[in-house]
Amino acid sequence: MEELYNFFKVWLSVLASLIYCYAIGTMVPKGSARFFCLLPILCLFLLLPLNLSSIHFRGMTAFFIAWLVNFKLLLYAFDKGPLSSSYDNNPSISFSRFLPVACFPIKIKRESHPNGDKPNPVRTKVQKSMTNYAVKGLLLAMVVRVYNYREFIHPNVILLLYFLHMYFFLELILAMVGVMARALLGLELEPQFNEPYLSTSLQDFWGRRWNLMVTSILRPTAYEPFLRISASVIGRRWAPIPAIFGTFVVSAVMHELMFYYVCLEKPTWEITWFFLLHGVCLMVEVALKKAVAGKWSLSRLISTPLTVGFLLATGLWLFFPQLLRCKVDVRAFEEYSALSAFLKNVGRASSSMFGSFNRSINWSIVNTIKS
């Protein structure tokens, strides 16, 4: 209960801070003046997740406010990004839109057809995806169940299960956020994942399939500034290559920060090496594509296994070992057990109260009949 209390306090602080940020945006012109007014909030959002002890609460809160919200506020300081008044051709932004868009990876819902007799494609897509989410929820439950037999399973298979666990968990959590945003505010969740196991290249994986909200926020905050600098030095044709590497450097720093929030241990920099390695490989891939100019390409039957195999191999080598060393898996299962016990206690208490209520009603009815 204390952790829930701390969680509500943290998010109440986020709410108050964003009220201040919105007011600053209406009173202070864009540029360095607005940036310095927002700077204390940027620092506060780096510290707030440390008030939480649960790795689930701390990790998700850090992802939302220390990374996504801070990057959006950096863009907002210069009237850019999804919080700006000019974003998506909107002349102004209301606080009811500003708050959820700042906190969560969501976008304004678009209606595709004004005619009432035609189905809404957005809604159709959501309905079709329910089966997809149900299957992934079932697979997540199966993965968690398999952990009970980990002493009989090869360590590399356990690491693969951790990867599936992370993927399913993130997609389902963000989908639930989307459902709430859609129901309460009429907003649509930014697509987070696009079946990454079908990736045909590193460019396809990082740019179009994996954690797309991070991709969309890194583009204006890292890739485009690096691209402008590179274009002025080496020309527009080859400018994307160093811009890609610069973006992966920023991503590496932010992932190290996220891992610190989860583990609360001194970084070993394996995560940084993971992203730098992928940045270099993606630079080579893009350079080769520019060199052959579409004259030659691999079949999906070859490129997909190669891409997924490379991602799994480098992930097992550099990404997941740090999580195992700080025993994130053990702590996560402890939290699952605590949550399960809490829900059981709530269920027992509810059953007891309901039973007492029924007995009181029955006794009152009997007395009434006797009278």
Short mmCIF file of C-alpha atoms in Angstrom, two decimals:
data_model
loop_
_atom_site.label_atom_id
_atom_site.label_comp_id
_atom_site.label_asym_id
_atom_site.label_seq_id
_atom_site.Cartn_x
_atom_site.Cartn_y
_atom_site.Cartn_z
CA MET A 1 0.00 0.00 0.00
CA GLU A 2 2.88 2.36 0.73
CA GLU A 3 4.21 1.85 -2.80
CA LEU A 4 0.81 2.69 -4.28
CA TYR A 5 0.76 5.83 -2.15
CA ASN A 6 4.21 6.81 -3.46
CA PHE A 7 3.09 6.04 -7.01
CA PHE A 8 0.10 8.39 -6.69
CA LYS A 9 2.31 11.09 -5.16
CA VAL A 10 4.77 10.86 -8.05
CA TRP A 11 2.04 11.16 -10.66
CA LEU A 12 0.35 13.97 -8.77
CA SER A 13 3.68 15.79 -8.95
CA VAL A 14 3.78 15.08 -12.70
CA LEU A 15 0.29 16.56 -13.08
CA ALA A 16 1.20 19.72 -11.15
CA SER A 17 4.42 20.08 -13.15
CA LEU A 18 2.62 19.77 -16.48
CA ILE A 19 0.10 22.43 -15.42
CA TYR A 20 3.09 24.70 -14.87
CA CYS A 21 4.60 23.73 -18.26
CA TYR A 22 1.33 24.46 -20.06
CA ALA A 23 1.09 27.86 -18.38
CA ILE A 24 4.68 28.65 -19.34
CA GLY A 25 3.89 27.79 -22.94
CA THR A 26 1.05 30.33 -22.99
CA MET A 27 3.06 33.12 -21.35
CA VAL A 28 6.69 32.70 -22.47
CA PRO A 29 7.66 32.81 -26.16
CA LYS A 30 9.40 29.83 -27.70
CA GLY A 31 13.17 29.66 -27.55
CA SER A 32 15.81 29.79 -24.86
CA ALA A 33 13.60 31.72 -22.41
CA ARG A 34 10.95 28.99 -22.45
CA PHE A 35 13.65 26.31 -22.27
CA PHE A 36 15.15 27.77 -19.07
CA CYS A 37 11.68 28.05 -17.54
CA LEU A 38 11.10 24.35 -18.26
CA LEU A 39 14.58 23.23 -17.17
CA PRO A 40 13.64 22.69 -13.46
CA ILE A 41 10.81 20.38 -14.57
CA LEU A 42 13.16 18.43 -16.83
CA CYS A 43 15.46 17.86 -13.85
CA LEU A 44 12.54 16.97 -11.56
CA PHE A 45 11.29 14.33 -14.00
CA LEU A 46 14.73 12.69 -13.90
CA LEU A 47 14.46 12.39 -10.10
CA LEU A 48 10.81 11.47 -9.56
CA PRO A 49 11.08 7.77 -10.59
CA LEU A 50 13.68 7.23 -7.85
CA ASN A 51 10.90 7.65 -5.26
CA LEU A 52 9.45 4.29 -6.30
CA SER A 53 10.78 0.92 -5.14
CA SER A 54 8.80 -1.38 -7.47
CA ILE A 55 10.80 -2.10 -10.62
CA HIS A 56 7.56 -2.17 -12.64
CA PHE A 57 6.32 1.18 -11.33
CA ARG A 58 9.77 2.75 -11.43
CA GLY A 59 10.65 1.41 -14.88
CA MET A 60 7.40 2.42 -16.58
CA THR A 61 7.32 5.82 -14.84
CA ALA A 62 10.92 6.48 -15.89
CA PHE A 63 10.14 5.54 -19.49
CA PHE A 64 7.12 7.81 -19.61
CA ILE A 65 8.43 10.92 -17.83
CA ALA A 66 12.25 10.80 -17.76
CA TRP A 67 12.42 9.93 -21.46
CA LEU A 68 9.23 10.57 -23.42
CA VAL A 69 7.88 13.58 -21.50
CA ASN A 70 11.30 15.22 -21.19
CA PHE A 71 12.00 14.86 -24.90
CA LYS A 72 8.54 16.23 -25.73
CA LEU A 73 9.14 19.19 -23.40
CA LEU A 74 12.50 19.86 -25.07
CA LEU A 75 10.67 20.14 -28.39
CA TYR A 76 7.88 22.14 -26.75
CA ALA A 77 10.42 24.71 -25.57
CA PHE A 78 11.00 25.58 -29.23
CA ASP A 79 7.34 25.09 -30.28
CA LYS A 80 7.98 21.78 -32.01
CA GLY A 81 6.75 18.23 -31.54
CA PRO A 82 3.35 16.87 -30.47
CA LEU A 83 2.87 19.46 -27.68
CA SER A 84 3.34 22.48 -29.93
CA SER A 85 0.43 24.68 -31.00
CA SER A 86 1.31 24.17 -34.68
CA TYR A 87 1.53 20.35 -34.54
CA ASP A 88 -0.72 18.51 -36.98
CA ASN A 89 -2.10 21.82 -38.36
CA ASN A 90 -3.86 22.66 -35.09
CA PRO A 91 -3.89 26.42 -34.34
CA SER A 92 -3.90 25.86 -30.56
CA ILE A 93 -3.61 23.07 -28.02
CA SER A 94 -5.93 22.72 -25.05
CA PHE A 95 -4.79 21.50 -21.66
CA SER A 96 -7.09 18.47 -21.97
CA ARG A 97 -5.02 17.44 -24.98
CA PHE A 98 -1.68 18.69 -23.66
CA LEU A 99 -1.73 16.55 -20.50
CA PRO A 100 -2.34 13.06 -21.96
CA VAL A 101 -0.17 13.65 -25.04
CA ALA A 102 2.67 14.76 -22.76
CA CYS A 103 2.36 11.81 -20.37
CA PHE A 104 1.67 8.91 -22.71
CA PRO A 105 2.54 7.71 -26.22
CA ILE A 106 -0.76 8.76 -27.76
CA LYS A 107 -1.98 10.78 -30.72
CA ILE A 108 -5.24 12.47 -31.65
CA LYS A 109 -7.76 10.03 -33.08
CA ARG A 110 -8.53 10.61 -36.76
CA GLU A 111 -11.90 9.92 -38.29
CA SER A 112 -11.37 8.58 -41.80
CA HIS A 113 -14.91 8.92 -43.16
CA PRO A 114 -17.48 11.57 -42.28
CA ASN A 115 -20.34 9.42 -43.66
CA GLY A 116 -22.20 7.65 -40.93
CA ASP A 117 -23.05 4.64 -43.12
CA LYS A 118 -19.40 3.71 -43.68
CA PRO A 119 -17.43 1.79 -41.06
CA ASN A 120 -14.74 3.65 -39.22
CA PRO A 121 -11.38 2.14 -40.32
CA VAL A 122 -9.76 3.13 -37.04
CA ARG A 123 -12.37 1.25 -35.03
CA THR A 124 -12.20 -1.75 -37.38
CA LYS A 125 -8.48 -1.96 -36.88
CA VAL A 126 -8.90 -1.89 -33.11
CA GLN A 127 -11.50 -4.66 -33.21
CA LYS A 128 -9.30 -6.83 -35.39
CA SER A 129 -6.35 -6.35 -33.04
CA MET A 130 -8.19 -7.68 -29.99
CA THR A 131 -7.47 -11.27 -31.01
CA ASN A 132 -3.84 -10.35 -31.50
CA TYR A 133 -3.62 -8.91 -27.99
CA ALA A 134 -5.49 -11.86 -26.49
CA VAL A 135 -3.01 -14.30 -28.05
CA LYS A 136 -0.06 -12.26 -26.78
CA GLY A 137 -1.58 -12.12 -23.30
CA LEU A 138 -1.93 -15.90 -23.33
CA LEU A 139 1.66 -16.30 -24.52
CA LEU A 140 2.87 -13.97 -21.75
CA ALA A 141 1.06 -16.09 -19.16
CA MET A 142 2.64 -19.22 -20.63
CA VAL A 143 6.13 -17.64 -20.54
CA VAL A 144 5.69 -16.69 -16.88
CA ARG A 145 4.50 -20.23 -16.13
CA VAL A 146 7.54 -21.79 -17.83
CA TYR A 147 9.82 -19.89 -15.43
CA ASN A 148 8.79 -22.36 -12.71
CA TYR A 149 10.89 -24.97 -14.52
CA ARG A 150 13.90 -22.79 -15.23
CA GLU A 151 16.34 -25.17 -13.52
CA PHE A 152 15.63 -27.67 -16.32
CA ILE A 153 16.00 -25.12 -19.15
CA HIS A 154 19.20 -23.95 -20.88
CA PRO A 155 20.22 -20.40 -19.79
CA ASN A 156 20.09 -19.08 -23.38
CA VAL A 157 16.50 -20.31 -23.70
CA ILE A 158 15.69 -18.45 -20.48
CA LEU A 159 17.20 -15.29 -22.00
CA LEU A 160 15.01 -15.76 -25.07
CA LEU A 161 11.98 -16.09 -22.79
CA TYR A 162 12.98 -12.81 -21.12
CA PHE A 163 13.00 -11.13 -24.53
CA LEU A 164 9.50 -12.46 -25.27
CA HIS A 165 8.38 -11.43 -21.78
CA MET A 166 9.61 -7.85 -22.31
CA TYR A 167 8.01 -7.61 -25.76
CA PHE A 168 4.62 -8.99 -24.72
CA PHE A 169 4.59 -6.99 -21.46
CA LEU A 170 5.38 -3.67 -23.14
CA GLU A 171 2.88 -4.16 -25.94
CA LEU A 172 0.06 -5.18 -23.61
CA ILE A 173 0.73 -2.39 -21.08
CA LEU A 174 0.82 0.25 -23.80
CA ALA A 175 -2.29 -1.23 -25.39
CA MET A 176 -4.13 -0.85 -22.05
CA VAL A 177 -3.01 2.79 -21.90
CA GLY A 178 -4.42 3.18 -25.41
CA VAL A 179 -7.76 1.69 -24.41
CA MET A 180 -8.08 4.12 -21.51
CA ALA A 181 -7.05 7.08 -23.67
CA ARG A 182 -9.54 6.08 -26.34
CA ALA A 183 -12.40 5.56 -23.89
CA LEU A 184 -11.85 8.63 -21.72
CA LEU A 185 -10.39 11.20 -24.11
CA GLY A 186 -11.05 10.05 -27.65
CA LEU A 187 -7.31 9.76 -28.27
CA GLU A 188 -5.54 7.00 -30.14
CA LEU A 189 -2.38 5.25 -28.91
CA GLU A 190 0.67 5.63 -31.12
CA PRO A 191 1.46 2.20 -32.56
CA GLN A 192 4.28 0.80 -30.47
CA PHE A 193 5.14 -2.44 -32.21
CA ASN A 194 4.53 -3.74 -35.70
CA GLU A 195 5.27 -7.47 -35.42
CA PRO A 196 9.08 -7.04 -35.05
CA TYR A 197 9.70 -10.75 -35.63
CA LEU A 198 8.87 -10.08 -39.33
CA SER A 199 11.70 -7.56 -39.77
CA THR A 200 13.62 -7.89 -43.02
CA SER A 201 16.52 -5.61 -42.04
CA LEU A 202 17.87 -3.55 -39.15
CA GLN A 203 16.41 -0.46 -40.80
CA ASP A 204 13.02 -2.17 -40.94
CA PHE A 205 13.29 -3.29 -37.29
CA TRP A 206 14.43 -0.02 -35.72
CA GLY A 207 12.57 2.34 -38.03
CA ARG A 208 9.22 0.65 -38.67
CA ARG A 209 8.59 -2.18 -36.22
CA TRP A 210 10.17 -1.82 -32.75
CA ASN A 211 9.10 0.74 -30.12
CA LEU A 212 7.80 3.20 -32.67
CA MET A 213 7.02 5.93 -30.15
CA VAL A 214 10.70 6.14 -29.24
CA THR A 215 11.55 6.23 -32.94
CA SER A 216 9.09 9.08 -33.52
CA ILE A 217 10.48 11.13 -30.62
CA LEU A 218 14.15 10.46 -31.50
CA ARG A 219 13.64 11.64 -35.06
CA PRO A 220 13.01 15.35 -34.27
CA THR A 221 15.20 15.47 -31.14
CA ALA A 222 18.28 13.60 -32.43
CA TYR A 223 18.16 12.41 -36.04
CA GLU A 224 17.06 15.65 -37.72
CA PRO A 225 19.58 17.91 -35.90
CA PHE A 226 22.39 15.45 -36.71
CA LEU A 227 21.13 15.27 -40.29
CA ARG A 228 21.30 19.04 -40.74
CA ILE A 229 24.82 19.18 -39.34
CA SER A 230 25.98 16.26 -41.48
CA ALA A 231 24.39 17.67 -44.64
CA SER A 232 26.34 20.91 -44.23
CA VAL A 233 29.60 18.93 -44.01
CA ILE A 234 29.30 15.94 -46.37
CA GLY A 235 26.19 16.71 -48.44
CA ARG A 236 22.60 15.54 -48.36
CA ARG A 237 23.14 12.13 -50.03
CA TRP A 238 25.39 10.67 -47.34
CA ALA A 239 24.23 12.81 -44.40
CA PRO A 240 21.80 10.13 -43.06
CA ILE A 241 24.67 7.76 -42.28
CA PRO A 242 26.38 9.79 -39.49
CA ALA A 243 22.94 11.02 -38.40
CA ILE A 244 21.94 7.39 -37.79
CA PHE A 245 24.98 6.81 -35.61
CA GLY A 246 24.38 10.02 -33.64
CA THR A 247 20.78 8.93 -33.01
CA PHE A 248 21.94 5.55 -31.72
CA VAL A 249 24.39 7.31 -29.38
CA VAL A 250 21.48 9.28 -27.88
CA SER A 251 19.40 6.10 -27.68
CA ALA A 252 22.28 4.29 -25.96
CA VAL A 253 22.55 7.01 -23.31
CA MET A 254 18.81 6.96 -22.65
CA HIS A 255 18.69 3.16 -22.44
CA GLU A 256 21.56 3.20 -19.95
CA LEU A 257 19.51 5.66 -17.92
CA MET A 258 16.43 3.42 -18.13
CA PHE A 259 18.48 0.41 -17.02
CA TYR A 260 19.79 2.44 -14.09
CA TYR A 261 16.23 3.20 -12.99
CA VAL A 262 15.41 -0.51 -13.13
CA CYS A 263 18.59 -1.89 -11.52
CA LEU A 264 19.79 1.09 -9.43
CA GLU A 265 23.35 -0.13 -10.00
CA LYS A 266 26.44 1.37 -11.60
CA PRO A 267 26.22 0.83 -15.38
CA THR A 268 28.51 -1.72 -17.05
CA TRP A 269 28.02 -0.04 -20.48
CA GLU A 270 27.01 -3.26 -22.22
CA ILE A 271 23.76 -1.58 -23.22
CA THR A 272 25.73 1.27 -24.77
CA TRP A 273 27.84 -1.19 -26.74
CA PHE A 274 24.69 -2.97 -27.90
CA PHE A 275 23.26 0.21 -29.42
CA LEU A 276 26.57 1.43 -30.81
CA LEU A 277 27.05 -1.94 -32.51
CA HIS A 278 23.59 -1.74 -34.04
CA GLY A 279 24.21 1.86 -35.05
CA VAL A 280 27.38 0.88 -36.92
CA CYS A 281 25.68 -2.12 -38.56
CA LEU A 282 22.73 0.02 -39.61
CA MET A 283 25.13 2.61 -41.09
CA VAL A 284 26.75 -0.14 -43.15
CA GLU A 285 23.36 -1.47 -44.22
CA VAL A 286 22.12 1.96 -45.37
CA ALA A 287 25.42 2.65 -47.18
CA LEU A 288 25.17 -0.67 -49.04
CA LYS A 289 21.57 0.06 -50.01
CA LYS A 290 22.62 3.43 -51.40
CA ALA A 291 25.51 1.83 -53.27
CA VAL A 292 23.43 -0.87 -55.00
CA ALA A 293 20.51 1.59 -55.46
CA GLY A 294 17.84 -1.14 -55.46
CA LYS A 295 19.59 -3.30 -58.05
CA TRP A 296 19.88 -6.24 -55.69
CA SER A 297 18.10 -7.38 -52.53
CA LEU A 298 17.68 -10.49 -50.42
CA SER A 299 14.50 -12.54 -50.33
CA ARG A 300 12.37 -12.19 -47.17
CA LEU A 301 12.92 -15.91 -46.58
CA ILE A 302 16.62 -15.11 -46.09
CA SER A 303 16.63 -11.54 -44.77
CA THR A 304 14.10 -12.11 -41.98
CA PRO A 305 15.91 -15.05 -40.31
CA LEU A 306 19.24 -13.22 -40.68
CA THR A 307 17.84 -10.04 -39.11
CA VAL A 308 16.02 -11.75 -36.25
CA GLY A 309 19.00 -14.05 -35.64
CA PHE A 310 21.38 -11.08 -35.42
CA LEU A 311 19.04 -9.25 -33.03
CA LEU A 312 18.70 -12.29 -30.78
CA ALA A 313 22.43 -13.05 -30.79
CA THR A 314 23.48 -9.50 -29.92
CA GLY A 315 20.67 -9.21 -27.36
CA LEU A 316 21.72 -12.40 -25.59
CA TRP A 317 25.34 -11.20 -25.67
CA LEU A 318 25.01 -7.57 -24.59
CA PHE A 319 21.43 -6.60 -23.68
CA PHE A 320 20.06 -9.11 -21.17
CA PRO A 321 23.12 -10.12 -19.07
CA GLN A 322 22.99 -6.81 -17.20
CA LEU A 323 19.38 -7.47 -16.20
CA LEU A 324 20.35 -10.91 -14.89
CA ARG A 325 23.28 -9.59 -12.86
CA CYS A 326 21.03 -7.16 -10.98
CA LYS A 327 18.42 -9.95 -10.56
CA VAL A 328 15.60 -8.08 -12.22
CA ASP A 329 13.89 -11.39 -12.95
CA VAL A 330 13.91 -12.41 -9.27
CA ARG A 331 12.60 -9.05 -8.13
CA ALA A 332 9.91 -9.06 -10.82
CA PHE A 333 8.62 -12.45 -9.70
CA GLU A 334 8.60 -11.27 -6.09
CA GLU A 335 6.38 -8.38 -7.17
CA TYR A 336 4.12 -10.74 -9.12
CA SER A 337 3.78 -12.91 -5.98
CA ALA A 338 3.04 -9.88 -3.82
CA LEU A 339 0.41 -8.67 -6.29
CA SER A 340 -1.18 -12.12 -6.41
CA ALA A 341 -1.33 -12.29 -2.61
CA PHE A 342 -2.81 -8.78 -2.45
CA LEU A 343 -5.54 -9.65 -4.97
CA LYS A 344 -6.36 -12.86 -3.09
CA ASN A 345 -6.70 -10.93 0.17
CA VAL A 346 -8.94 -8.38 -1.52
CA GLY A 347 -11.04 -11.22 -2.94
CA ARG A 348 -11.38 -12.89 0.46
CA ALA A 349 -12.30 -9.59 2.11
CA SER A 350 -14.89 -8.85 -0.58
CA SER A 351 -16.38 -12.35 -0.26
CA SER A 352 -16.54 -12.00 3.51
CA MET A 353 -18.24 -8.60 3.31
CA PHE A 354 -20.68 -9.85 0.67
CA GLY A 355 -21.47 -12.92 2.79
CA SER A 356 -22.07 -10.80 5.89
CA PHE A 357 -24.29 -8.49 3.88
CA ASN A 358 -26.34 -11.41 2.56
CA ARG A 359 -26.73 -12.86 6.04
CA SER A 360 -27.91 -9.49 7.35
CA ILE A 361 -30.45 -9.17 4.55
CA ASN A 362 -31.72 -12.70 5.09
CA TRP A 363 -32.01 -12.13 8.82
CA SER A 364 -33.93 -8.90 8.23
CA ILE A 365 -36.31 -10.69 5.86
CA VAL A 366 -36.90 -13.49 8.39
CA ASN A 367 -37.64 -11.00 11.16
CA THR A 368 -39.99 -9.08 8.88
CA ILE A 369 -41.89 -12.27 8.01
CA LYS A 370 -42.13 -13.24 11.70
CA SER A 371 -43.49 -9.83 12.53
#
